[in-house]
Tab-separated table of C-alpha atoms in Angstrom:
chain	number	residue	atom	x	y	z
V	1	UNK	CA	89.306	124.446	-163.486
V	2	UNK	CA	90.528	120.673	-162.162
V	3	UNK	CA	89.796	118.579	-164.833
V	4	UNK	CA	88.558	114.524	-164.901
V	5	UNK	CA	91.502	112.603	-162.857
V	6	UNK	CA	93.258	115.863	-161.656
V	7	UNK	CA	93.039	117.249	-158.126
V	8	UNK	CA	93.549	120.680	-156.820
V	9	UNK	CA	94.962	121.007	-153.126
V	10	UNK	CA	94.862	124.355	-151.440
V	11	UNK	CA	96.344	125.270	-148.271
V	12	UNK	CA	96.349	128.567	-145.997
V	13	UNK	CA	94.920	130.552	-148.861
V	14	UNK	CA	92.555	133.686	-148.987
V	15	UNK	CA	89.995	133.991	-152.034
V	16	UNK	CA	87.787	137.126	-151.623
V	17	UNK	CA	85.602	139.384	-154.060
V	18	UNK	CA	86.043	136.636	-156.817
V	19	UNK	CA	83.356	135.614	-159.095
V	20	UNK	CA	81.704	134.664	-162.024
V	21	UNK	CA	78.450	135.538	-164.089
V	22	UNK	CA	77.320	131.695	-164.672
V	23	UNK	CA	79.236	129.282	-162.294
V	24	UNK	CA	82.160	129.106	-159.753
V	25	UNK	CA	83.217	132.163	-158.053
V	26	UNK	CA	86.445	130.674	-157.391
V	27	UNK	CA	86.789	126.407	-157.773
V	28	UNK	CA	85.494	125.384	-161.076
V	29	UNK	CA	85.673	121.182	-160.651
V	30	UNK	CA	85.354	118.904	-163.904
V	31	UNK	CA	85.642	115.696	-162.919
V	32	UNK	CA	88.715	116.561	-160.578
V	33	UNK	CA	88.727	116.774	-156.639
V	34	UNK	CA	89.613	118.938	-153.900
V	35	UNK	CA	91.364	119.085	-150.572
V	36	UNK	CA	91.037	122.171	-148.896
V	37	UNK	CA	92.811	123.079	-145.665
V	38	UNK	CA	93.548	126.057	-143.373
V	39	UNK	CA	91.831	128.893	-146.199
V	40	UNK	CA	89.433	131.918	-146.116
V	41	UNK	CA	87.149	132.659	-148.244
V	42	UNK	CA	84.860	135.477	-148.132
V	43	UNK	CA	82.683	138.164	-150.489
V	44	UNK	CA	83.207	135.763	-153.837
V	45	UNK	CA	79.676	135.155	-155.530
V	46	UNK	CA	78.170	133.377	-158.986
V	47	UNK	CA	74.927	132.106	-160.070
V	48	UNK	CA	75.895	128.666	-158.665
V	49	UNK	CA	78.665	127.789	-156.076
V	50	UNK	CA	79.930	131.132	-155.163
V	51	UNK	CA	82.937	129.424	-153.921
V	52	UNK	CA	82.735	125.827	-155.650
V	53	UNK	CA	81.207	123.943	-157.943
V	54	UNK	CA	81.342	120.372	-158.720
V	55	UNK	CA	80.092	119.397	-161.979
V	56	UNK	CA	80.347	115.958	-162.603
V	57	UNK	CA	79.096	113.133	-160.311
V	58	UNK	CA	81.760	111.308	-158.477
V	59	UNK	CA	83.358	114.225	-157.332
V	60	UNK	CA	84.977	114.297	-153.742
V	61	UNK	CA	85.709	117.488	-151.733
V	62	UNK	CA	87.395	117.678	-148.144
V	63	UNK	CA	87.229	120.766	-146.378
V	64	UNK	CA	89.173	121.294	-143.157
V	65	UNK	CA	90.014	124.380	-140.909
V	66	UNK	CA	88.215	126.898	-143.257
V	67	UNK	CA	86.573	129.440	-143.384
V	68	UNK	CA	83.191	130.976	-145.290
V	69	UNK	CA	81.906	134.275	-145.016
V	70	UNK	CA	79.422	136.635	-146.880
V	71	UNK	CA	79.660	134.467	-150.249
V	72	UNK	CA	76.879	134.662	-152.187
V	73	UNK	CA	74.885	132.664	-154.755
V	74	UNK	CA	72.202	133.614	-156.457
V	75	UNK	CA	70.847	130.323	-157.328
V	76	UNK	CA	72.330	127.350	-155.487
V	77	UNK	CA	74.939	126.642	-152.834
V	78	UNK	CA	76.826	129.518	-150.878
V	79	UNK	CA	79.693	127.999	-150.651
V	80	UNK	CA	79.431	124.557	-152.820
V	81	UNK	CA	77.062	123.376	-155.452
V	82	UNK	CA	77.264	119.769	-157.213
V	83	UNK	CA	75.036	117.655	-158.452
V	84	UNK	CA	76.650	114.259	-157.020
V	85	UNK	CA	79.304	113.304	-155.231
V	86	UNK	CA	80.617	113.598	-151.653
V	87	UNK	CA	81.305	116.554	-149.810
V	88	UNK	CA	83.261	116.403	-145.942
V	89	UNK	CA	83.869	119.224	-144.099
V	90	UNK	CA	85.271	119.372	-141.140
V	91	UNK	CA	86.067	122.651	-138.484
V	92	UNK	CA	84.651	124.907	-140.849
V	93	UNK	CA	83.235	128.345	-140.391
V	94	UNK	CA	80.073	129.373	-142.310
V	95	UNK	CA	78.630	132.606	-141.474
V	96	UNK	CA	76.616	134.849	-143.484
V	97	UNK	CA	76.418	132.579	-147.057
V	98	UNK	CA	73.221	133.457	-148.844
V	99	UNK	CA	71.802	131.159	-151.881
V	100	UNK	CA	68.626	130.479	-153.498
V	101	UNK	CA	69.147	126.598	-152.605
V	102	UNK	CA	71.544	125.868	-149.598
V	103	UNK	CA	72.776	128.878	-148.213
V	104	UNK	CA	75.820	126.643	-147.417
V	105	UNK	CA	75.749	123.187	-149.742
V	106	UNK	CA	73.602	122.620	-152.463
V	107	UNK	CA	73.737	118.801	-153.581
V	108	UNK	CA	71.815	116.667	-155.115
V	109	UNK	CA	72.532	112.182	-155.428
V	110	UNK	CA	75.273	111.950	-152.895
V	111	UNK	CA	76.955	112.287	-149.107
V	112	UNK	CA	76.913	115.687	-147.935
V	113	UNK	CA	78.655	116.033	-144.100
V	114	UNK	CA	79.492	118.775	-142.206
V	115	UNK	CA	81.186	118.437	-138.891
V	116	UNK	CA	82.418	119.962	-135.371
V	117	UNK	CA	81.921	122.991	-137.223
V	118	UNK	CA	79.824	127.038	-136.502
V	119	UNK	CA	77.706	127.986	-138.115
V	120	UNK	CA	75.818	131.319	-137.778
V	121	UNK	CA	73.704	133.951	-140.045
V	122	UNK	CA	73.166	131.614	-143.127
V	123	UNK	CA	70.397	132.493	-145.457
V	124	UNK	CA	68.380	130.335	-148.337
V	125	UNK	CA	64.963	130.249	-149.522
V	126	UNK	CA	65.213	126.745	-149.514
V	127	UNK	CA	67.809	125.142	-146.866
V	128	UNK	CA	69.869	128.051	-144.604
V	129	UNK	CA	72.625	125.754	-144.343
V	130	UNK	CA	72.145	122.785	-146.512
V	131	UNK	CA	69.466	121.873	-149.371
V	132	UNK	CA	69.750	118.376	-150.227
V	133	UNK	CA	67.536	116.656	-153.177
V	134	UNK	CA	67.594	113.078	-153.609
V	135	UNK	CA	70.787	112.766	-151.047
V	136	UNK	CA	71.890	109.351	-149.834
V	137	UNK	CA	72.871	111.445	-147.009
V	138	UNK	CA	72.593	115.317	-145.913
V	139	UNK	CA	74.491	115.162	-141.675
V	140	UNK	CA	74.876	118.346	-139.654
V	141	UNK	CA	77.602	116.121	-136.813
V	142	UNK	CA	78.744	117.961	-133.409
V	143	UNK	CA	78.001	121.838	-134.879
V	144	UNK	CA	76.581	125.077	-133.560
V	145	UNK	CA	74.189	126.342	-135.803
V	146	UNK	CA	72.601	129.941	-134.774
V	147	UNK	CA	70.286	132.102	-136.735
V	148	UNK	CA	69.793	130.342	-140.250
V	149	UNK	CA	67.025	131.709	-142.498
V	150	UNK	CA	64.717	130.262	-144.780
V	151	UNK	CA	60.841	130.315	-146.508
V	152	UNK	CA	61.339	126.565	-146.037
V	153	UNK	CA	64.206	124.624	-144.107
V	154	UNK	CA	65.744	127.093	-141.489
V	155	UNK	CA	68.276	124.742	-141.210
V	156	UNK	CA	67.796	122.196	-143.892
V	157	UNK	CA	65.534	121.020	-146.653
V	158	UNK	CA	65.771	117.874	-148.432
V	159	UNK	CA	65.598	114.257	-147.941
V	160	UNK	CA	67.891	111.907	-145.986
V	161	UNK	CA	68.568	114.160	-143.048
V	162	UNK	CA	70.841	113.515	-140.059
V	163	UNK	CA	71.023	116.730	-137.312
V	164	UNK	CA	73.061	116.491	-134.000
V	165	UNK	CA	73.743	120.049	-133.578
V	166	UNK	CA	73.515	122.646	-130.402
V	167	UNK	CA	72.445	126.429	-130.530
């Protein structure tokens, strides 16, 4: 758990089979933010975030030279989940995330971006990759997306969309 005012910073780690019953199979943010960098993180799962969750608005994540596979969520977000804030990834690796909302990124008020990055096999009922309510900003930027799944929002579902993807 990072708390209000802390940060967490994690570097060439591996998370995998981690979860929880409720929320945040592995990051559990309060208030805090993260800088992630170089880490896998695969098979972790929760109700909401399987791999983060971001409770309180404000909250900034980075996300560089990752990677995401087969985490699951059986609500919202695949990977992340948060309510507001602002969420940057960059050279990540999504394949195979499954949610209820946002097979990759759940948010809601907020900047959501996800960059130069692949992503393949993602599965939502709403939003394969990203499910975005009430976003000031929801941006797929210079990524391969291939095979998402959804009832609605293949690739995305929401409000203030920005796509400039291949595949």
């Amino acid at each position: 758990t990072v708390e209000q005012g802390a940060s967490a910073t994690l570097v060439d780690c591996e998370f995998g089979n981690s979860g929880a019953k409720s929320r945040a199979g592995v990051v559990w943010l309060d208030g805090g933010n993260a800088t992630i960098k170089g880490s896998n993180f695969h098979h972790n799962f929760a109700q909401v975030g399987a791999v983060i969750q971001a409770r309180t608005p404000g909250t900034v994540v980075v996300v560089e030279d990752s990677s995401f596979v087969d985490n699951h969520a059986s609500s919202e977000g695949g990977v992340y989940a948060g309510a507001e804030g602002v969420v940057v990834m960059t050279n990540v690796s999504a394949r195979r995330n499954h949610a209820g909302y946002g097979g990759v990124v759940y948010g809601g008020v907020g900047a959501y971006d996800i960059s130069d990055s692949y992503l393949e096999g993602n599965e939502a009922v709403y939003g394969g990759v990203a499910a975005c309510e009430d976003a000031d900003l929801c941006a797929l930027t210079r990524c391969t997306v291939i095979n998402q799944s959804a009832t609605s929002g293949a690739v995305l579902w929401g409000n203030a969309l920005l796509v400039d993807a291949t595949g």
